[in-house]
Amino acid sequence: MLIAPVSAAHFKTAARFADQYALGLRAGDALHLAIAVDQGATLCTLDRRLAEAGQALGLKVELL
């Protein structure tokens, strides 16, 4: 597990992700994805839609 600090750049990236209507992301989910992308982390989630958005953004995703 990784606990990463949140930066202004993460919020800017999250805003870009949230603006991509096809991803269907809410602000909080977009922020989680922005941090995961920045850290090169694998996203582990129970949320199928979040997993699909993560995969669309090129993230490694593990749907639990």
mmCIF file of N, CA and C in Angstrom:
data_model
loop_
_atom_site.group_PDB
_atom_site.id
_atom_site.type_symbol
_atom_site.label_atom_id
_atom_site.label_comp_id
_atom_site.label_asym_id
_atom_site.label_seq_id
_atom_site.Cartn_x
_atom_site.Cartn_y
_atom_site.Cartn_z
ATOM 1 N N MET A 1 0.843 -1.163 0.000
ATOM 2 C CA MET A 1 0.000 0.000 0.000
ATOM 3 C C MET A 1 0.894 1.233 0.000
ATOM 4 N N LEU A 2 0.449 2.247 -0.713
ATOM 5 C CA LEU A 2 1.189 3.495 -0.840
ATOM 6 C C LEU A 2 0.316 4.645 -0.375
ATOM 7 N N ILE A 3 0.839 5.465 0.504
ATOM 8 C CA ILE A 3 0.167 6.705 0.885
ATOM 9 C C ILE A 3 0.985 7.828 0.270
ATOM 10 N N ALA A 4 0.392 8.521 -0.681
ATOM 11 C CA ALA A 4 1.114 9.550 -1.432
ATOM 12 C C ALA A 4 0.568 10.931 -1.096
ATOM 13 N N PRO A 5 1.452 11.919 -0.979
ATOM 14 C CA PRO A 5 0.983 13.286 -0.756
ATOM 15 C C PRO A 5 0.271 13.807 -2.008
ATOM 16 N N VAL A 6 -0.682 14.686 -1.804
ATOM 17 C CA VAL A 6 -1.449 15.258 -2.909
ATOM 18 C C VAL A 6 -0.878 16.635 -3.239
ATOM 19 N N SER A 7 -0.665 16.873 -4.522
ATOM 20 C CA SER A 7 -0.094 18.149 -4.957
ATOM 21 C C SER A 7 -1.078 18.903 -5.850
ATOM 22 N N ALA A 8 -0.755 20.145 -6.108
ATOM 23 C CA ALA A 8 -1.572 20.954 -7.013
ATOM 24 C C ALA A 8 -1.620 20.322 -8.403
ATOM 25 N N ALA A 9 -0.522 19.716 -8.819
ATOM 26 C CA ALA A 9 -0.489 19.055 -10.130
ATOM 27 C C ALA A 9 -1.495 17.911 -10.194
ATOM 28 N N HIS A 10 -1.675 17.200 -9.096
ATOM 29 C CA HIS A 10 -2.660 16.115 -9.060
ATOM 30 C C HIS A 10 -4.069 16.665 -9.277
ATOM 31 N N PHE A 11 -4.369 17.809 -8.649
ATOM 32 C CA PHE A 11 -5.691 18.410 -8.822
ATOM 33 C C PHE A 11 -5.909 18.853 -10.265
ATOM 34 N N LYS A 12 -4.874 19.377 -10.908
ATOM 35 C CA LYS A 12 -4.991 19.788 -12.313
ATOM 36 C C LYS A 12 -5.226 18.580 -13.212
ATOM 37 N N THR A 13 -4.496 17.506 -12.956
ATOM 38 C CA THR A 13 -4.684 16.283 -13.737
ATOM 39 C C THR A 13 -6.078 15.720 -13.504
ATOM 40 N N ALA A 14 -6.521 15.727 -12.255
ATOM 41 C CA ALA A 14 -7.859 15.229 -11.925
ATOM 42 C C ALA A 14 -8.930 16.031 -12.654
ATOM 43 N N ALA A 15 -8.756 17.334 -12.743
ATOM 44 C CA ALA A 15 -9.721 18.170 -13.459
ATOM 45 C C ALA A 15 -9.782 17.778 -14.930
ATOM 46 N N ARG A 16 -8.620 17.501 -15.528
ATOM 47 C CA ARG A 16 -8.599 17.047 -16.931
ATOM 48 C C ARG A 16 -9.339 15.724 -17.084
ATOM 49 N N PHE A 17 -9.093 14.800 -16.155
ATOM 50 C CA PHE A 17 -9.764 13.500 -16.219
ATOM 51 C C PHE A 17 -11.276 13.666 -16.061
ATOM 52 N N ALA A 18 -11.694 14.492 -15.109
ATOM 53 C CA ALA A 18 -13.124 14.691 -14.852
ATOM 54 C C ALA A 18 -13.811 15.350 -16.047
ATOM 55 N N ASP A 19 -13.072 16.159 -16.797
ATOM 56 C CA ASP A 19 -13.632 16.816 -17.982
ATOM 57 C C ASP A 19 -13.841 15.855 -19.148
ATOM 58 N N GLN A 20 -13.258 14.672 -19.076
ATOM 59 C CA GLN A 20 -13.449 13.661 -20.123
ATOM 60 C C GLN A 20 -14.748 12.918 -19.817
ATOM 61 N N TYR A 21 -15.836 13.437 -20.365
ATOM 62 C CA TYR A 21 -17.171 12.936 -20.038
ATOM 63 C C TYR A 21 -17.302 11.430 -20.244
ATOM 64 N N ALA A 22 -16.655 10.898 -21.243
ATOM 65 C CA ALA A 22 -16.769 9.465 -21.544
ATOM 66 C C ALA A 22 -16.274 8.590 -20.394
ATOM 67 N N LEU A 23 -15.364 9.125 -19.552
ATOM 68 C CA LEU A 23 -14.858 8.346 -18.420
ATOM 69 C C LEU A 23 -15.877 8.259 -17.291
ATOM 70 N N GLY A 24 -16.799 9.220 -17.215
ATOM 71 C CA GLY A 24 -17.841 9.195 -16.195
ATOM 72 C C GLY A 24 -17.321 9.345 -14.774
ATOM 73 N N LEU A 25 -16.292 10.155 -14.581
ATOM 74 C CA LEU A 25 -15.658 10.271 -13.265
ATOM 75 C C LEU A 25 -16.218 11.423 -12.445
ATOM 76 N N ARG A 26 -16.340 11.185 -11.150
ATOM 77 C CA ARG A 26 -16.601 12.255 -10.188
ATOM 78 C C ARG A 26 -15.243 12.784 -9.742
ATOM 79 N N ALA A 27 -15.249 13.933 -9.084
ATOM 80 C CA ALA A 27 -14.000 14.607 -8.708
ATOM 81 C C ALA A 27 -13.097 13.728 -7.851
ATOM 82 N N GLY A 28 -13.644 13.080 -6.841
ATOM 83 C CA GLY A 28 -12.828 12.255 -5.949
ATOM 84 C C GLY A 28 -12.184 11.084 -6.668
ATOM 85 N N ASP A 29 -12.953 10.439 -7.527
ATOM 86 C CA ASP A 29 -12.404 9.317 -8.294
ATOM 87 C C ASP A 29 -11.313 9.803 -9.248
ATOM 88 N N ALA A 30 -11.547 10.957 -9.869
ATOM 89 C CA ALA A 30 -10.547 11.517 -10.783
ATOM 90 C C ALA A 30 -9.252 11.824 -10.042
ATOM 91 N N LEU A 31 -9.360 12.309 -8.811
ATOM 92 C CA LEU A 31 -8.161 12.606 -8.022
ATOM 93 C C LEU A 31 -7.403 11.328 -7.682
ATOM 94 N N HIS A 32 -8.114 10.276 -7.299
ATOM 95 C CA HIS A 32 -7.449 8.995 -7.018
ATOM 96 C C HIS A 32 -6.695 8.502 -8.249
ATOM 97 N N LEU A 33 -7.324 8.616 -9.406
ATOM 98 C CA LEU A 33 -6.671 8.169 -10.637
ATOM 99 C C LEU A 33 -5.463 9.042 -10.974
ATOM 100 N N ALA A 34 -5.577 10.338 -10.768
ATOM 101 C CA ALA A 34 -4.458 11.241 -11.062
ATOM 102 C C ALA A 34 -3.238 10.888 -10.218
ATOM 103 N N ILE A 35 -3.464 10.594 -8.951
ATOM 104 C CA ILE A 35 -2.354 10.234 -8.067
ATOM 105 C C ILE A 35 -1.763 8.892 -8.482
ATOM 106 N N ALA A 36 -2.621 7.929 -8.796
ATOM 107 C CA ALA A 36 -2.141 6.609 -9.208
ATOM 108 C C ALA A 36 -1.315 6.699 -10.489
ATOM 109 N N VAL A 37 -1.779 7.496 -11.445
ATOM 110 C CA VAL A 37 -1.034 7.677 -12.695
ATOM 111 C C VAL A 37 0.333 8.290 -12.401
ATOM 112 N N ASP A 38 0.364 9.322 -11.576
ATOM 113 C CA ASP A 38 1.620 9.997 -11.242
ATOM 114 C C ASP A 38 2.608 9.062 -10.554
ATOM 115 N N GLN A 39 2.109 8.207 -9.684
ATOM 116 C CA GLN A 39 2.968 7.307 -8.912
ATOM 117 C C GLN A 39 3.302 6.020 -9.656
ATOM 118 N N GLY A 40 2.640 5.780 -10.793
ATOM 119 C CA GLY A 40 2.842 4.526 -11.509
ATOM 120 C C GLY A 40 2.319 3.343 -10.712
ATOM 121 N N ALA A 41 1.292 3.599 -9.922
ATOM 122 C CA ALA A 41 0.747 2.589 -9.010
ATOM 123 C C ALA A 41 -0.302 1.723 -9.700
ATOM 124 N N THR A 42 -0.535 0.559 -9.139
ATOM 125 C CA THR A 42 -1.653 -0.282 -9.541
ATOM 126 C C THR A 42 -2.855 0.133 -8.715
ATOM 127 N N LEU A 43 -3.974 0.383 -9.370
ATOM 128 C CA LEU A 43 -5.196 0.773 -8.684
ATOM 129 C C LEU A 43 -5.972 -0.478 -8.308
ATOM 130 N N CYS A 44 -6.237 -0.653 -7.028
ATOM 131 C CA CYS A 44 -7.061 -1.755 -6.530
ATOM 132 C C CYS A 44 -8.394 -1.171 -6.100
ATOM 133 N N THR A 45 -9.489 -1.696 -6.642
ATOM 134 C CA THR A 45 -10.798 -1.118 -6.366
ATOM 135 C C THR A 45 -11.897 -2.169 -6.452
ATOM 136 N N LEU A 46 -12.993 -1.877 -5.777
ATOM 137 C CA LEU A 46 -14.206 -2.680 -5.886
ATOM 138 C C LEU A 46 -15.174 -2.070 -6.903
ATOM 139 N N ASP A 47 -14.853 -0.883 -7.384
ATOM 140 C CA ASP A 47 -15.726 -0.103 -8.261
ATOM 141 C C ASP A 47 -15.406 -0.412 -9.724
ATOM 142 N N ARG A 48 -16.314 -1.110 -10.378
ATOM 143 C CA ARG A 48 -16.083 -1.527 -11.763
ATOM 144 C C ARG A 48 -15.901 -0.321 -12.692
ATOM 145 N N ARG A 49 -16.702 0.711 -12.509
ATOM 146 C CA ARG A 49 -16.600 1.885 -13.387
ATOM 147 C C ARG A 49 -15.258 2.599 -13.195
ATOM 148 N N LEU A 50 -14.798 2.690 -11.954
ATOM 149 C CA LEU A 50 -13.491 3.297 -11.686
ATOM 150 C C LEU A 50 -12.384 2.454 -12.321
ATOM 151 N N ALA A 51 -12.510 1.144 -12.228
ATOM 152 C CA ALA A 51 -11.524 0.249 -12.841
ATOM 153 C C ALA A 51 -11.477 0.450 -14.353
ATOM 154 N N GLU A 52 -12.635 0.569 -14.972
ATOM 155 C CA GLU A 52 -12.684 0.771 -16.426
ATOM 156 C C GLU A 52 -12.062 2.106 -16.821
ATOM 157 N N ALA A 53 -12.329 3.146 -16.034
ATOM 158 C CA ALA A 53 -11.737 4.458 -16.315
ATOM 159 C C ALA A 53 -10.221 4.394 -16.154
ATOM 160 N N GLY A 54 -9.763 3.717 -15.123
ATOM 161 C CA GLY A 54 -8.326 3.565 -14.907
ATOM 162 C C GLY A 54 -7.656 2.848 -16.061
ATOM 163 N N GLN A 55 -8.283 1.789 -16.533
ATOM 164 C CA GLN A 55 -7.729 1.057 -17.674
ATOM 165 C C GLN A 55 -7.699 1.937 -18.919
ATOM 166 N N ALA A 56 -8.746 2.742 -19.109
ATOM 167 C CA ALA A 56 -8.795 3.643 -20.267
ATOM 168 C C ALA A 56 -7.674 4.679 -20.220
ATOM 169 N N LEU A 57 -7.209 4.990 -19.000
ATOM 170 C CA LEU A 57 -6.116 5.948 -18.829
ATOM 171 C C LEU A 57 -4.750 5.273 -18.815
ATOM 172 N N GLY A 58 -4.728 3.957 -19.029
ATOM 173 C CA GLY A 58 -3.468 3.228 -19.106
ATOM 174 C C GLY A 58 -2.927 2.730 -17.782
ATOM 175 N N LEU A 59 -3.751 2.775 -16.741
ATOM 176 C CA LEU A 59 -3.319 2.291 -15.427
ATOM 177 C C LEU A 59 -3.411 0.781 -15.334
ATOM 178 N N LYS A 60 -2.541 0.205 -14.520
ATOM 179 C CA LYS A 60 -2.713 -1.186 -14.122
ATOM 180 C C LYS A 60 -3.813 -1.183 -13.072
ATOM 181 N N VAL A 61 -4.801 -2.053 -13.237
ATOM 182 C CA VAL A 61 -5.963 -2.063 -12.353
ATOM 183 C C VAL A 61 -6.220 -3.474 -11.870
ATOM 184 N N GLU A 62 -6.554 -3.597 -10.597
ATOM 185 C CA GLU A 62 -6.988 -4.870 -10.034
ATOM 186 C C GLU A 62 -8.385 -4.673 -9.461
ATOM 187 N N LEU A 63 -9.365 -5.291 -10.107
ATOM 188 C CA LEU A 63 -10.743 -5.225 -9.632
ATOM 189 C C LEU A 63 -10.923 -6.308 -8.584
ATOM 190 N N LEU A 64 -11.231 -5.899 -7.374
ATOM 191 C CA LEU A 64 -11.354 -6.849 -6.260
ATOM 192 C C LEU A 64 -12.743 -7.430 -6.185
#
